[in-house]
Tab-separated table of C-alpha atoms in Angstrom:
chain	number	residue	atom	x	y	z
A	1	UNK	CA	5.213	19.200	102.813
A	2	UNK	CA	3.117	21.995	104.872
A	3	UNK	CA	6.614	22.162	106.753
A	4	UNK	CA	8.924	23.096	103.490
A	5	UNK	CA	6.172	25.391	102.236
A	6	UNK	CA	6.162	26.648	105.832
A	7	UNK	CA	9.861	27.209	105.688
A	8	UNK	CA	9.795	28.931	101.394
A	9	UNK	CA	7.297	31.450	103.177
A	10	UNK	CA	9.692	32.164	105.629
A	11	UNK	CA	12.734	32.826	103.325
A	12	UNK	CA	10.812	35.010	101.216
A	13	UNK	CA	9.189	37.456	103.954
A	14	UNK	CA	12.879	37.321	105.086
A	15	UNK	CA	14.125	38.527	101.527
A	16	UNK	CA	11.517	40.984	101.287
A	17	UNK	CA	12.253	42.465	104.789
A	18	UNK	CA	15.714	42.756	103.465
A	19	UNK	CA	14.916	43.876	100.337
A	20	UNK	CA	13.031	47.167	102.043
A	21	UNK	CA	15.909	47.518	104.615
A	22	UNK	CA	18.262	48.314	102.190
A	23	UNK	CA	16.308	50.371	99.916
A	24	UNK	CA	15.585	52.713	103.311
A	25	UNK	CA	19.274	52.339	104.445
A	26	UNK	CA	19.953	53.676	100.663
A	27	UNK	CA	17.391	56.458	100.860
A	28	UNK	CA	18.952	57.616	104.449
A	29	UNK	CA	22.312	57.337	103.430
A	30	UNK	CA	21.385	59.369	99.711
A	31	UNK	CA	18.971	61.873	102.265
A	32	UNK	CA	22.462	62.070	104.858
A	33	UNK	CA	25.152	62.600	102.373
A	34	UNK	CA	22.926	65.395	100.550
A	35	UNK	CA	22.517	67.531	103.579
A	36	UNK	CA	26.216	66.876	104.476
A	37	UNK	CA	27.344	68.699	100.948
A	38	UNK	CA	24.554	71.240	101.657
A	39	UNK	CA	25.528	72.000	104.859
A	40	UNK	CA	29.131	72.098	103.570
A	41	UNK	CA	27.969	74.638	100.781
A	42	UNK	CA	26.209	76.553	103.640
A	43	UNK	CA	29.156	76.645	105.925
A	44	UNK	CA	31.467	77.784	103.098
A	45	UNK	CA	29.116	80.430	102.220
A	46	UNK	CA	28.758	81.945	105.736
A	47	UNK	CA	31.976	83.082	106.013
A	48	UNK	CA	35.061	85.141	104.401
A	49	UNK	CA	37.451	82.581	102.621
A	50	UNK	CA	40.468	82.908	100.443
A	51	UNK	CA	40.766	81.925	96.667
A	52	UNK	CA	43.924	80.053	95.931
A	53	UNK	CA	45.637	79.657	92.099
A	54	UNK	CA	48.476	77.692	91.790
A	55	UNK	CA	49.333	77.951	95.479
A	56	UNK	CA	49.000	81.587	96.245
A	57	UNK	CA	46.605	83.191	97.576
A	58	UNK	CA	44.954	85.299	94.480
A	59	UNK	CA	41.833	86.418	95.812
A	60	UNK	CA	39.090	86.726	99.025
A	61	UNK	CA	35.260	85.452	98.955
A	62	UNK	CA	33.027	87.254	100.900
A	63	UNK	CA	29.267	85.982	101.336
A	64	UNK	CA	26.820	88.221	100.445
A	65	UNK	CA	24.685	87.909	103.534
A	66	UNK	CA	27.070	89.697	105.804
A	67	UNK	CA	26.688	92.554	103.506
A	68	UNK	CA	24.127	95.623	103.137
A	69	UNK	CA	21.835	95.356	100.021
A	70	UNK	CA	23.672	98.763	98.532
A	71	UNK	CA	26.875	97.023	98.916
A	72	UNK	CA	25.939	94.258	97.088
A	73	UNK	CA	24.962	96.020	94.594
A	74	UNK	CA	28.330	98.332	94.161
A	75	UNK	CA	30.699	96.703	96.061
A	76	UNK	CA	33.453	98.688	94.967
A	77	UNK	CA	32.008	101.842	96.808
A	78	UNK	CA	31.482	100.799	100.424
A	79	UNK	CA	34.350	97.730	100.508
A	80	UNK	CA	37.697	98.115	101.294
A	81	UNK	CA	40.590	96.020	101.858
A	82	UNK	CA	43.568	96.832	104.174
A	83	UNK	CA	46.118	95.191	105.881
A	84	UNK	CA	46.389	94.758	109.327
A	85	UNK	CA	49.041	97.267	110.451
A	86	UNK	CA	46.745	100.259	111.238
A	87	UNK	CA	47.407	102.001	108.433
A	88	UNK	CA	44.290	101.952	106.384
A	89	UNK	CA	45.707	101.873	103.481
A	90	UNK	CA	43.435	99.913	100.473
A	91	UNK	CA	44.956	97.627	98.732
A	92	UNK	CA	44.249	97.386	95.086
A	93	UNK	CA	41.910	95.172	93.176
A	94	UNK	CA	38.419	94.397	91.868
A	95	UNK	CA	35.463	93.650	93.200
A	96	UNK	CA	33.364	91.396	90.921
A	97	UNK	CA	29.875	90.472	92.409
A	98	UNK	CA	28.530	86.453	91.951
A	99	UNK	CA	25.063	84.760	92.741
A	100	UNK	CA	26.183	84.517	96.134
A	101	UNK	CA	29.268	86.384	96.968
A	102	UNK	CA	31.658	89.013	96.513
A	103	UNK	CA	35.087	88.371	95.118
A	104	UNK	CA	38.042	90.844	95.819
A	105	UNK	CA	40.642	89.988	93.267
A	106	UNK	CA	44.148	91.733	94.240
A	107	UNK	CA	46.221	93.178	91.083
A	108	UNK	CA	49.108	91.251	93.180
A	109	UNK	CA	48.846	88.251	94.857
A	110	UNK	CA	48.045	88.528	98.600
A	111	UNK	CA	51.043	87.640	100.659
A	112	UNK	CA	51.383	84.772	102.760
A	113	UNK	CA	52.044	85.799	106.521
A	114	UNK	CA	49.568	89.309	106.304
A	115	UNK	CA	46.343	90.056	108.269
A	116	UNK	CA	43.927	91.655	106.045
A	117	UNK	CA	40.884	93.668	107.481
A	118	UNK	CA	37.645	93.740	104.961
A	119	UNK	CA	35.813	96.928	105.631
A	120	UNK	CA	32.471	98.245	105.209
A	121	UNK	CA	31.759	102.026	105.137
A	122	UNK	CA	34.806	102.113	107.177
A	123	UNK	CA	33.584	99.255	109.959
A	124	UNK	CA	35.322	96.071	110.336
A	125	UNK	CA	32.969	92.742	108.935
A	126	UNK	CA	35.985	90.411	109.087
A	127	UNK	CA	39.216	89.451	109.334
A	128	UNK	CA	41.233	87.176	107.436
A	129	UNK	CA	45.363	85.580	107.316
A	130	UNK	CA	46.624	84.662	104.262
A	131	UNK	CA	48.615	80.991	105.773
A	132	UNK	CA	52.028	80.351	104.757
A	133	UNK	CA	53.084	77.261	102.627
A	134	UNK	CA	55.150	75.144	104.917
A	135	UNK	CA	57.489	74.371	101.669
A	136	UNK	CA	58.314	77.669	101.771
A	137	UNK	CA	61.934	78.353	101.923
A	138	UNK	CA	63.974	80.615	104.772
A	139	UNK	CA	63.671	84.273	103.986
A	140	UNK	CA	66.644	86.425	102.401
A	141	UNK	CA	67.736	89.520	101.611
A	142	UNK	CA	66.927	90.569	98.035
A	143	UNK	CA	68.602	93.788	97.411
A	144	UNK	CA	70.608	96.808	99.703
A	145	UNK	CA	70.348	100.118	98.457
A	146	UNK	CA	72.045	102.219	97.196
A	147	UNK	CA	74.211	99.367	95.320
A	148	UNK	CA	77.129	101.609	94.376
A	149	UNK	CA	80.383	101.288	96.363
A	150	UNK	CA	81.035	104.609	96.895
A	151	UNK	CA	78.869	106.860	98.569
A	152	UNK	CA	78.723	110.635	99.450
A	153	UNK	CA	80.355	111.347	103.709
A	154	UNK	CA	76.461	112.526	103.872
A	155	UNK	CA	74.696	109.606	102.597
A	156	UNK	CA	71.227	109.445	104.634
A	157	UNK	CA	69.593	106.112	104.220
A	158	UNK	CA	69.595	102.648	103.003
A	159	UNK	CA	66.763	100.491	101.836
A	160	UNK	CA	66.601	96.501	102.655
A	161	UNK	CA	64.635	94.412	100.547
A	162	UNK	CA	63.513	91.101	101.838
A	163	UNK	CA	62.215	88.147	100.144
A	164	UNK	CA	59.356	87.944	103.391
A	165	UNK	CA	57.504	89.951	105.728
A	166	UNK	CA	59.735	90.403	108.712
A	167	UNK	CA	59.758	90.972	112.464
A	168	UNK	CA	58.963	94.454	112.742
A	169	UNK	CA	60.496	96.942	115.700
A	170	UNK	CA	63.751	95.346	116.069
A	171	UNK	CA	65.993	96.056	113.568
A	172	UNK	CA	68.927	97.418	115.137
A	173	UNK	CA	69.138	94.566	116.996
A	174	UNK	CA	70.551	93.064	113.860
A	175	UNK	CA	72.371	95.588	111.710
A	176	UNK	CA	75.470	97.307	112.294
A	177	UNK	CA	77.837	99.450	111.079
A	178	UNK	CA	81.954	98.825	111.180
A	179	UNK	CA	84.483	100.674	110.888
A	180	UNK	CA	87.946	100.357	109.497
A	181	UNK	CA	89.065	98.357	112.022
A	182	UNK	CA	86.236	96.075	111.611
A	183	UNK	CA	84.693	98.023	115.143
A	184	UNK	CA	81.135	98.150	115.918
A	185	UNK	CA	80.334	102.019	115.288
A	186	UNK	CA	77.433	103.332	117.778
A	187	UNK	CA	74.830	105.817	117.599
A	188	UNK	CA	75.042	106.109	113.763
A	189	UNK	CA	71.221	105.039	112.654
A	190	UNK	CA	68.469	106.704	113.566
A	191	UNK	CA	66.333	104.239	116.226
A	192	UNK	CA	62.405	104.878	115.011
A	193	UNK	CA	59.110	103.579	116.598
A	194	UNK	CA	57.598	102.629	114.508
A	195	UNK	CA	60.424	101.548	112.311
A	196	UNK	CA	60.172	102.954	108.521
A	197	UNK	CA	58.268	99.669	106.767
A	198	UNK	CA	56.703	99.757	103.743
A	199	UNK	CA	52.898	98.394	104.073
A	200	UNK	CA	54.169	94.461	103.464
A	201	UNK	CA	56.477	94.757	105.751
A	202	UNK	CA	59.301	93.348	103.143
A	203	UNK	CA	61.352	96.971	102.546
A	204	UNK	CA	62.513	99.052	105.523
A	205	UNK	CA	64.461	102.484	105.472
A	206	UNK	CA	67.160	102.479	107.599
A	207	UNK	CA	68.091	106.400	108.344
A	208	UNK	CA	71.686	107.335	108.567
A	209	UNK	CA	71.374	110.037	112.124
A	210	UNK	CA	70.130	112.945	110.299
A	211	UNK	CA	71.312	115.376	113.762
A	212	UNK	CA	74.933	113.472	113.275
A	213	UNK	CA	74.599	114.920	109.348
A	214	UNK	CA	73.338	118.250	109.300
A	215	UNK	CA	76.592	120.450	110.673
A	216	UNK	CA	74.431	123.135	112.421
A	217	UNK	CA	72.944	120.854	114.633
A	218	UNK	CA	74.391	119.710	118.360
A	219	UNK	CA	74.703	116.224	117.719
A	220	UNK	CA	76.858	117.205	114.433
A	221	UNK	CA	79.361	119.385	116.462
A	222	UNK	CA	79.134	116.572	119.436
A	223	UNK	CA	79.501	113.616	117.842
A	224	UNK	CA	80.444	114.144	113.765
A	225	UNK	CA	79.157	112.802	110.938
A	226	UNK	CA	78.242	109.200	110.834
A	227	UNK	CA	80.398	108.708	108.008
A	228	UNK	CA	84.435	110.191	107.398
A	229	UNK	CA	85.525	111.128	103.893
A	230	UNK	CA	88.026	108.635	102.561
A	231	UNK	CA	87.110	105.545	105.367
A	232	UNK	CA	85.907	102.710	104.482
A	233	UNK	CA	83.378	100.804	105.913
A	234	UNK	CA	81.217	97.537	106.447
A	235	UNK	CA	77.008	96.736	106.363
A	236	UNK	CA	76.072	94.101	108.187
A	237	UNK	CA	72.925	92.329	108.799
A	238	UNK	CA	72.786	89.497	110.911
A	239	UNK	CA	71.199	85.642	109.842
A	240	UNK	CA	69.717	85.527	113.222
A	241	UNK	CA	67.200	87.931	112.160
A	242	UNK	CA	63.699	86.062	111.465
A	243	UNK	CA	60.864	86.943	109.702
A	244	UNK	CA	57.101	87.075	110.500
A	245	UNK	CA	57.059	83.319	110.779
A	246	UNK	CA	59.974	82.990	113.191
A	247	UNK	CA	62.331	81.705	110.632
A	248	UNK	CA	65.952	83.325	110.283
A	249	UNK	CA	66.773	84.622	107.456
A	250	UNK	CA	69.137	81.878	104.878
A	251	UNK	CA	72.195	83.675	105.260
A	252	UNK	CA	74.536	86.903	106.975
A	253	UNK	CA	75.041	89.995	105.007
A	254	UNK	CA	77.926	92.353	104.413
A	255	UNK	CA	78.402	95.145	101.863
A	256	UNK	CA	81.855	97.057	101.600
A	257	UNK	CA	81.439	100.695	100.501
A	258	UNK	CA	84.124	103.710	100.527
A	259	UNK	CA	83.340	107.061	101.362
A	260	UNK	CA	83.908	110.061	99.059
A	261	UNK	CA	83.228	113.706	99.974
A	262	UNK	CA	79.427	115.390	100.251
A	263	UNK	CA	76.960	115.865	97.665
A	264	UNK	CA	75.429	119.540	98.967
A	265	UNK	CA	73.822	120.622	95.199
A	266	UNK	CA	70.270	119.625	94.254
A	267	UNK	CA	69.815	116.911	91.696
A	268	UNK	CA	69.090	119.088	88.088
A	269	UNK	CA	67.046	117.429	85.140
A	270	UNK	CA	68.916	119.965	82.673
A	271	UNK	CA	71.715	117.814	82.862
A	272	UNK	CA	69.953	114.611	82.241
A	273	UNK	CA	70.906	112.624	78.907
A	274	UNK	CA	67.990	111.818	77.506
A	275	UNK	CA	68.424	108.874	74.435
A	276	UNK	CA	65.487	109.116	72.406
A	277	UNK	CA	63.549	106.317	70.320
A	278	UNK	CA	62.424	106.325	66.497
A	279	UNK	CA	58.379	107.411	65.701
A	280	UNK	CA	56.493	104.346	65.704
A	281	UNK	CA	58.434	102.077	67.680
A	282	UNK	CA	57.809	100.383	71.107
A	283	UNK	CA	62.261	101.196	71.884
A	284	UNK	CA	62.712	102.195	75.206
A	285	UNK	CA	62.915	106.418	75.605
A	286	UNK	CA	66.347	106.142	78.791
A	287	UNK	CA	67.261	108.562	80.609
A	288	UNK	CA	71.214	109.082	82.185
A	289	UNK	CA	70.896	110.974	85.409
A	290	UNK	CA	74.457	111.213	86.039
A	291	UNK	CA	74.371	110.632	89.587
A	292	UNK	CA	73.001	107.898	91.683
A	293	UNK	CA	68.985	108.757	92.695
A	294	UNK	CA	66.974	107.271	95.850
A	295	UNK	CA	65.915	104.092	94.508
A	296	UNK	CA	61.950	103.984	95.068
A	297	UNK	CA	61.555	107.592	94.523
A	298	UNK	CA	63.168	107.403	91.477
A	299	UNK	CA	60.615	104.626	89.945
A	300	UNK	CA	57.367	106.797	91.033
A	301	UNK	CA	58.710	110.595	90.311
A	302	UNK	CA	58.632	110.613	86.783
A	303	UNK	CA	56.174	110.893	84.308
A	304	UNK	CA	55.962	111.230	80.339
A	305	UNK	CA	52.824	113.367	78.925
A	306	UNK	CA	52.333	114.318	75.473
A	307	UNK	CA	51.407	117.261	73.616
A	308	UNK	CA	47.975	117.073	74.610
A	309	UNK	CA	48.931	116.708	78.439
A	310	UNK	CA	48.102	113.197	78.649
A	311	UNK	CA	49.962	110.933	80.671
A	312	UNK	CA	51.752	108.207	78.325
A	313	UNK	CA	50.842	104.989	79.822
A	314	UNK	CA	54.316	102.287	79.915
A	315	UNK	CA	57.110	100.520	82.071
A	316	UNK	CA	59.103	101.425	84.044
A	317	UNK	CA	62.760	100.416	84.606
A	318	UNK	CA	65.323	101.381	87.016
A	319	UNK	CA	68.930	100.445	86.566
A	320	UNK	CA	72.852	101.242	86.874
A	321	UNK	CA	72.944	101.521	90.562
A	322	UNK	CA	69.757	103.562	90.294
A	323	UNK	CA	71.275	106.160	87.767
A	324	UNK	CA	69.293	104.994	84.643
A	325	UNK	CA	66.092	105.273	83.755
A	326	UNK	CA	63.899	103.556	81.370
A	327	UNK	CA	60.266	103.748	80.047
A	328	UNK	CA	58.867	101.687	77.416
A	329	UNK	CA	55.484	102.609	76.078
A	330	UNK	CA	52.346	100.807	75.474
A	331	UNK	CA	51.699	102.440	72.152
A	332	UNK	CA	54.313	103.035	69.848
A	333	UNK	CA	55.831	106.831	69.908
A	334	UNK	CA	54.458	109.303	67.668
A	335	UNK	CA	56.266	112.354	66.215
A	336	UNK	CA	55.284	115.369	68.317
A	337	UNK	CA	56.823	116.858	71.650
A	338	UNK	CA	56.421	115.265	74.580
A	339	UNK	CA	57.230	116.573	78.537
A	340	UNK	CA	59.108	114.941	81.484
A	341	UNK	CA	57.179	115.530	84.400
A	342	UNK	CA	59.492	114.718	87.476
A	343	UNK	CA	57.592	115.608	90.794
A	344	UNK	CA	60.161	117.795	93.521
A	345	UNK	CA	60.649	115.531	95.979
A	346	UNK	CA	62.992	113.100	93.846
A	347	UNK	CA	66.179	112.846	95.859
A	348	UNK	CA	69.937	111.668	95.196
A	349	UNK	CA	71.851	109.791	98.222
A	350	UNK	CA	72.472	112.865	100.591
A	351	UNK	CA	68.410	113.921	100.609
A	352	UNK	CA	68.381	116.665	98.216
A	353	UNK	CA	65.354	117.277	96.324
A	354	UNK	CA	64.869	119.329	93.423
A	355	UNK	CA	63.984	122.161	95.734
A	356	UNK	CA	66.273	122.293	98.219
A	357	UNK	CA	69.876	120.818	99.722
A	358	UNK	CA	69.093	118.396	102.559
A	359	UNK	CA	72.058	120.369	104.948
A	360	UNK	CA	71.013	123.754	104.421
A	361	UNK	CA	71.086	127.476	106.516
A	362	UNK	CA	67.040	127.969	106.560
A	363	UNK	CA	67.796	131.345	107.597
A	364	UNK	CA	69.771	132.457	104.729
A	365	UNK	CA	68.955	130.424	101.510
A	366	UNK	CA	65.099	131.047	99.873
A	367	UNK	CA	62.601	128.163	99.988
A	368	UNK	CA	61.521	126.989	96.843
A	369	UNK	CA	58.029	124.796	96.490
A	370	UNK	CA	57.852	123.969	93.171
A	371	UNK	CA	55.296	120.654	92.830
A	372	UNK	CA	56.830	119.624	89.908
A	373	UNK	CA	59.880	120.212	87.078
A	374	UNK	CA	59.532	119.767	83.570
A	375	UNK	CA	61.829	119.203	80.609
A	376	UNK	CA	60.441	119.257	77.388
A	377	UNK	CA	61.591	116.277	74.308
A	378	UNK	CA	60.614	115.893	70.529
A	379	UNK	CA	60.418	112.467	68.662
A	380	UNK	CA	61.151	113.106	65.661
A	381	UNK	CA	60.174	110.980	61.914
């Protein structure tokens, strides 16, 4: 009997020993995983990370402890954003201040493959790379311009429009120009370094020789113009050229144009067809320009302001191989006069602005610097 009570005693002291053992191994393991989630919390806080929406890459966190009280405070006077490419040029957003951070929020998303730099009164506080999806498909090229198929014997440049940011500085190592033959024509763009990118590194401008296209030049009398009146001739980019990733681009290139004779008079706004809309209507106000335009100068040259001088905020569309123009407004048009205000350094396809001819005798003609041009428009009731 003294043996089985011996043995209960034992059992329970057991149990109880358990009992405890588990309750600590509970309170350690509760005590463990609550310093592992603050310790995560701390590490995420300590340095610059990305927001992601849907995939992409929408915004960048920065902790507030790598920052100066003041900037904390108004962030949007001593931070700046800018990509990696020694530029320094900000790219636009907000800055919106939390309990614990600041939040740069992009008005586009950032793009995948780009080094951004996060600046503080100008000095570097970090660095960050916006990763690429590895779903994402091969780049391409988007668009060529100009799109016509006939272009002026002193055409001067072409813009490429990729889909990604591409390898930068080797360019002519993948485009060339044939002939009618179908021969590789030398000498014919302009080789710059740095090459002409815009700051994502998905547009370049690919210069036609300007010393093969102005005829008072050496290269001119040496070599001719890049392009002959009446030839026809062949674009070509190459599928072997990658982008920042290392991946080729999902397909070859070729455009066909034909060559007609030079464009030597300035572009004139007189002659523009305007088609106006009806008073109180959102219709589009379009604008003919009768010749083909540079394609990005064209969507940032012009400008609507009203009676009052106020700009007229609204979109912007460019179409018709680049030789319409559209603007719809944000408020519907009222009945007074309005102005075009188209800044001089539009250009058509040859490089003339509305000041000058591209090809021109400097010593003979008279230099005009006029900032801007206007043309003046009434919507009617």
């Amino acid at each position: 009997m003294a043996i089985l009570t011996f043995g209960l005693l034992v059992v329970k002291i057991f149990k109880l020993n358990h009992l405890i053992k588990v309750r600590l191994y509970s309170i350690y393991s509760l005590t463990f995983l609550l310093m592992v989630i603050i310790n995560a919390c701390e590490n995420r806080n300590n340095k610059i990370d990305l927001i992601w929406k849907n995939k992409r890459a929408t915004g960048i966190q920065i902790p507030k402890h790598l920052l100066k009280e003041f900037t904390t405070t108004t962030p949007d006077q001593a931070l700046k954003i800018v990509l990696q490419s020694g530029s320094n040029q900000s790219i636009l957003g907000d800055f919106i201040s939390d309990n614990t951070s600041i939040i740069f929020e992009p008005l586009i998303p950032l793009t995948s493959g780009l080094n951004y730099n996060i600046l503080e009164d100008d000095k570097l506080i970090g660095k960050i790379t916006v990763p690429f999806d590895d779903q994402e498909p091969a780049p391409e090229l988007i668009s060529v311009f100009p799109q016509k198929d006939t272009l002026p014997e002193n055409t001067l440049k072409f813009y490429l429009q990729f889909s990604k940011p591409m390898r930068t500085g080797q360019s002519l190592q993948y485009i060339s120009l044939l002939g009618k033959k179908n021969d590789t024509l030398h000498n014919v763009f302009l080789n710059l370094q740095p090459e002409l990118w815009d700051t994502t590194n998905t547009v370049l401008t690919l210069w036609l020789d300007p010393g093969r296209i102005k005829r008072d030049l050496v290269l001119n009398k040496q070599m001719g113009n890049p392009l002959k009146i009446n030839e026809k001739y062949q674009l070509v980019v190459s599928e072997k050229w990658k982008d920042s990733r290392g991946l080729k681009l999902s397909k070859g290139y070729s455009k066909m144009f034909f060559v007609e004779k030079r464009d030597d008079e300035v572009p004139d706004i007189s002659q523009w067809q305007l088609h106006l809309p009806m008073v109180g209507t959102f219709k589009p106000l379009t604008i003919d320009t009768r010749q083909a335009l540079d394609h990005y100068l064209l969507q940032e040259s012009i400008a609507i302001v009203d009676k009052s001088g106020k700009p007229v905020k609204g979109k912007i569309i460019v179409s018709a191989h680049d030789q319409q123009w559209s603007f719809t407004p944000s408020e519907v048009w009222k009945s007074q006069n309005y102005k075009l205000q188209v800044n001089a350094r539009l250009e058509d396809l040859s490089g003339n602005n509305l000041n000058r001819v591209f090809d021109r005798d400097i010593t003979k003609e008279k230099k005009t610097d006029n900032a801007f041009y206007e043309r003046s428009f009434e919507i009617k009731p």
